[in-house]
Amino acid sequence: MNEADAHLLIVDDDERIRTLLQKFLMRHGFLVTSARDAAHARRILAGLDFDLIVLDVMMPGEDGLSLTRSLREDMQTPILLLTAKGETGNRIEGLEAGADDYLAKPFEPKELLLRINAILRRMPDTRVADTAPKVLSMGPIRYDIERGELWQGDDLVRLTATEIQLMRIFAAQPGVALSRSKLVEELGRDRGQAQERAVDVQITRLRRKIEDNPKQPRYLQTVRGAGYMLAPD
């Protein structure tokens, strides 16, 4: 797998750590979504696929070990556990739960980066084996679901990190109206009207890259009373 293409999910109840890790990993080329607890992570995982999950063990409610065991019942996504417990017994417990690696807090961000890259290099690139590319067409625009790329003819349309995340969210459920609060949640943002207004701004910008007439959108539609919906050809 090409590490630079990887989409990571960070799950930690400490907002400061989530923010720092998200910014650090995005600077190193990753697409990063964050979740504040296990329940939030489950909702995100219901609609998005990830290449690796970085998961804090010590969280209120369902802890990281329990979530790891549950995810391993039907998911092979690599999991890297973070915990303040560095003892050998805790490390073994994490690996027995199904984690691929284990890193004790406090840690250097560079060490986390090295661990993530090492795990991803061990993973087979299943996308190469898929001979039928999955593409959504929107008039002259096409979205490559596997690569997460938006194209107009032979030209790659540049997307911001948030626009990339939005396209992945919409492409996972084409034809389904998603509320602003749902989009905020799946983007890994904290709830609130300010974040919902920020989503409106991002949708407006994304429409400029998809629509012939952004003021009368055909493909990224507003569904009255429900939210936004991607309606490909």
C-alpha positions as MATLAB code, in Angstrom:
seq = 'MNEADAHLLIVDDDERIRTLLQKFLMRHGFLVTSARDAAHARRILAGLDFDLIVLDVMMPGEDGLSLTRSLREDMQTPILLLTAKGETGNRIEGLEAGADDYLAKPFEPKELLLRINAILRRMPDTRVADTAPKVLSMGPIRYDIERGELWQGDDLVRLTATEIQLMRIFAAQPGVALSRSKLVEELGRDRGQAQERAVDVQITRLRRKIEDNPKQPRYLQTVRGAGYMLAPD';
ca = [
       0.000    0.000    0.000;
       1.106    3.566   -0.714;
       1.121    5.151    2.740;
       0.430    8.621    1.338;
      -2.999    7.466    0.113;
      -4.079    6.030    3.470;
      -7.194    7.159    5.336;
      -6.752    6.964    9.114;
      -9.314    7.039   11.921;
      -8.095    8.530   15.217;
     -10.213    7.572   18.258;
      -9.349    9.391   21.498;
     -11.483   11.101   24.123;
      -8.836   13.817   24.651;
      -9.677   16.615   22.218;
      -6.173   18.097   22.457;
      -4.537   14.799   21.499;
      -7.031   14.227   18.669;
      -6.332   17.652   17.224;
      -2.555   17.371   17.521;
      -2.459   13.908   15.954;
      -4.824   14.895   13.156;
      -2.737   17.939   12.219;
       0.554   16.027   12.498;
      -0.583   13.085   10.363;
      -2.243   15.305    7.751;
       1.063   17.173    7.391;
       2.594   13.806    6.499;
       0.119   13.187    3.686;
      -2.580   11.125    5.368;
      -6.312   11.688    5.165;
      -7.465   11.731    8.790;
     -10.882   11.476   10.434;
     -11.267   11.630   14.215;
     -13.781   10.263   16.723;
     -14.232   11.296   20.343;
     -15.223    7.860   21.725;
     -16.110    4.293   20.744;
     -19.751    5.097   19.969;
     -18.716    7.964   17.686;
     -16.176    5.683   15.994;
     -18.829    3.042   15.341;
     -21.069    5.583   13.621;
     -18.226    6.746   11.398;
     -17.154    3.172   10.575;
     -20.721    2.364    9.523;
     -20.323    4.706    6.547;
     -16.606    4.865    5.781;
     -13.752    2.432    5.228;
     -10.319    3.141    6.678;
      -6.812    1.834    6.052;
      -5.844    1.974    9.733;
      -7.407    2.851   13.112;
      -5.395    4.547   15.860;
      -7.361    3.765   19.014;
      -6.940    4.940   22.611;
      -7.481    2.187   25.172;
      -8.531    4.273   28.184;
     -11.797    5.958   27.192;
     -15.054    6.573   29.089;
     -17.831    4.186   28.164;
     -16.661    1.378   25.903;
     -12.866    1.156   26.109;
     -10.445    0.533   23.262;
      -9.890   -3.137   24.046;
     -13.610   -3.891   23.947;
     -14.002   -1.952   20.696;
     -11.042   -3.793   19.174;
     -12.518   -7.196   20.038;
     -15.870   -6.158   18.581;
     -14.395   -4.780   15.351;
     -12.321   -7.929   14.855;
     -15.512   -9.986   14.552;
     -16.086   -8.726   10.998;
     -13.312   -6.245   10.138;
      -9.658   -6.725    9.176;
      -8.652   -3.047    9.256;
      -5.305   -2.698   11.093;
      -5.586   -1.283   14.632;
      -2.833    0.522   16.538;
      -3.625    0.905   20.245;
      -2.541    3.885   22.349;
      -2.542    3.656   26.127;
      -0.998    5.097   29.250;
      -0.415    1.527   30.429;
       2.961    0.363   29.195;
       3.283   -2.879   31.140;
       3.925   -6.112   29.246;
       0.655   -7.640   30.438;
      -1.416   -4.791   29.031;
       0.469   -4.964   25.751;
      -0.264   -8.679   25.444;
      -3.924   -8.080   26.285;
      -4.143   -5.517   23.478;
      -2.543   -7.820   20.933;
      -4.761  -10.724   22.005;
      -7.794   -8.481   21.463;
      -6.742   -8.231   17.814;
      -4.561   -5.112   17.663;
      -1.724   -5.027   15.161;
       0.554   -2.875   17.302;
       0.678   -1.107   20.654;
       2.219    2.224   21.652;
       2.384    3.488   25.226;
       1.767    7.133   26.137;
       3.582    9.445   26.248;
       5.152    8.873   22.838;
       6.968   10.883   20.207;
       4.716   11.647   17.205;
       7.541   10.497   14.917;
       7.450    7.060   16.544;
       3.697    6.853   15.897;
       4.336    7.804   12.272;
       6.964    5.061   11.923;
       4.618    2.476   13.464;
       1.749    3.497   11.152;
       3.919    3.322    8.046;
       5.318   -0.058    9.089;
       1.799   -1.499    9.487;
       0.605   -0.073    6.171;
       3.610   -1.484    4.315;
       2.616   -4.942    5.522;
      -0.892   -4.609    4.140;
      -1.643   -5.879    0.607;
      -2.949   -3.264   -1.808;
      -6.343   -4.801   -2.530;
      -7.237   -1.924   -4.853;
      -4.816   -3.185   -7.498;
      -6.627   -6.528   -7.591;
      -9.950   -4.886   -8.305;
     -10.120   -4.938  -12.094;
     -13.465   -3.143  -12.208;
     -12.812    0.480  -11.187;
     -15.609    2.059   -9.221;
     -16.437    5.464  -10.645;
     -19.325    7.862  -10.109;
     -20.139   10.088  -13.092;
     -21.510   13.605  -12.774;
     -21.707   14.935  -16.294;
     -18.122   15.699  -17.385;
     -16.898   15.080  -13.844;
     -16.078   11.610  -12.542;
     -15.156   10.512   -9.036;
     -12.884    7.497   -8.588;
     -14.162    5.925   -5.380;
     -11.161    3.658   -4.877;
      -8.585    6.410   -5.257;
     -10.694    9.199   -3.806;
      -9.942   11.383   -6.837;
     -12.121   13.827   -8.766;
     -11.420   14.175  -12.507;
     -12.606   16.418  -15.306;
     -11.486   14.751  -18.511;
      -7.755   14.124  -18.103;
      -7.403   16.822  -15.455;
      -7.303   16.011  -11.764;
      -9.514   18.410   -9.816;
      -7.712   19.610   -6.706;
      -9.667   19.066   -3.502;
      -8.978   20.257    0.015;
      -8.708   17.669    2.808;
     -12.268   18.451    3.942;
     -13.603   18.215    0.385;
     -11.909   14.822    0.023;
     -13.606   13.661    3.218;
     -16.984   14.979    2.062;
     -16.708   13.200   -1.293;
     -15.876    9.932    0.462;
     -18.872   10.352    2.766;
     -21.300   11.159   -0.071;
     -19.866    8.483   -2.399;
     -20.420    5.847    0.292;
     -24.163    6.615    0.190;
     -25.131    8.013   -3.228;
     -28.772    8.998   -3.462;
     -29.089    9.279    0.324;
     -29.758   12.651    1.954;
     -27.318   13.375    4.784;
     -28.120   16.032    7.359;
     -25.664   18.750    8.252;
     -25.336   17.296   11.758;
     -24.584   13.870   10.253;
     -21.906   15.359    8.019;
     -20.368   17.185   10.981;
     -20.300   13.905   12.897;
     -18.723   11.896   10.088;
     -16.139   14.604    9.502;
     -15.096   14.032   13.096;
     -15.964   17.553   14.207;
     -17.504   18.584   17.504;
     -21.220   19.299   17.275;
     -22.652   22.791   17.070;
     -24.268   25.321   14.765;
     -20.904   26.860   13.904;
     -19.683   23.531   12.506;
     -22.935   23.030   10.584;
     -22.509   26.459    9.003;
     -18.931   25.497    8.147;
     -20.295   22.428    6.319;
     -22.563   24.722    4.274;
     -19.499   26.700    3.201;
     -17.609   23.527    2.246;
     -20.589   22.268    0.228;
     -20.724   25.580   -1.660;
     -17.022   25.290   -2.511;
     -17.340   21.641   -3.537;
     -20.252   22.487   -5.843;
     -18.028   24.929   -7.732;
     -15.832   21.973   -8.642;
     -18.673   19.611   -9.589;
     -21.542   21.624  -10.994;
     -21.944   23.495  -14.287;
     -24.142   25.946  -12.388;
     -23.357   25.813   -8.634;
     -26.377   28.016   -7.877;
     -28.666   25.395   -9.410;
     -26.906   22.165   -8.424;
     -27.787   18.990  -10.249;
     -25.438   16.490   -8.616;
     -24.783   17.758   -5.086;
     -28.365   18.560   -4.246;
     -30.038   20.241   -1.288;
     -32.918   18.107   -0.024;
     -35.314   20.367    1.827;
     -35.667   19.386    5.464;
     -33.174   16.531    5.083;
     -29.753   17.885    4.129;
     -27.490   17.244    1.157;
     -27.406   14.354   -1.313;
     -25.007   13.249   -4.031;
     -26.994   12.266   -7.113;
     -24.606   10.899   -9.776;
     -25.705   10.010  -13.312;
];
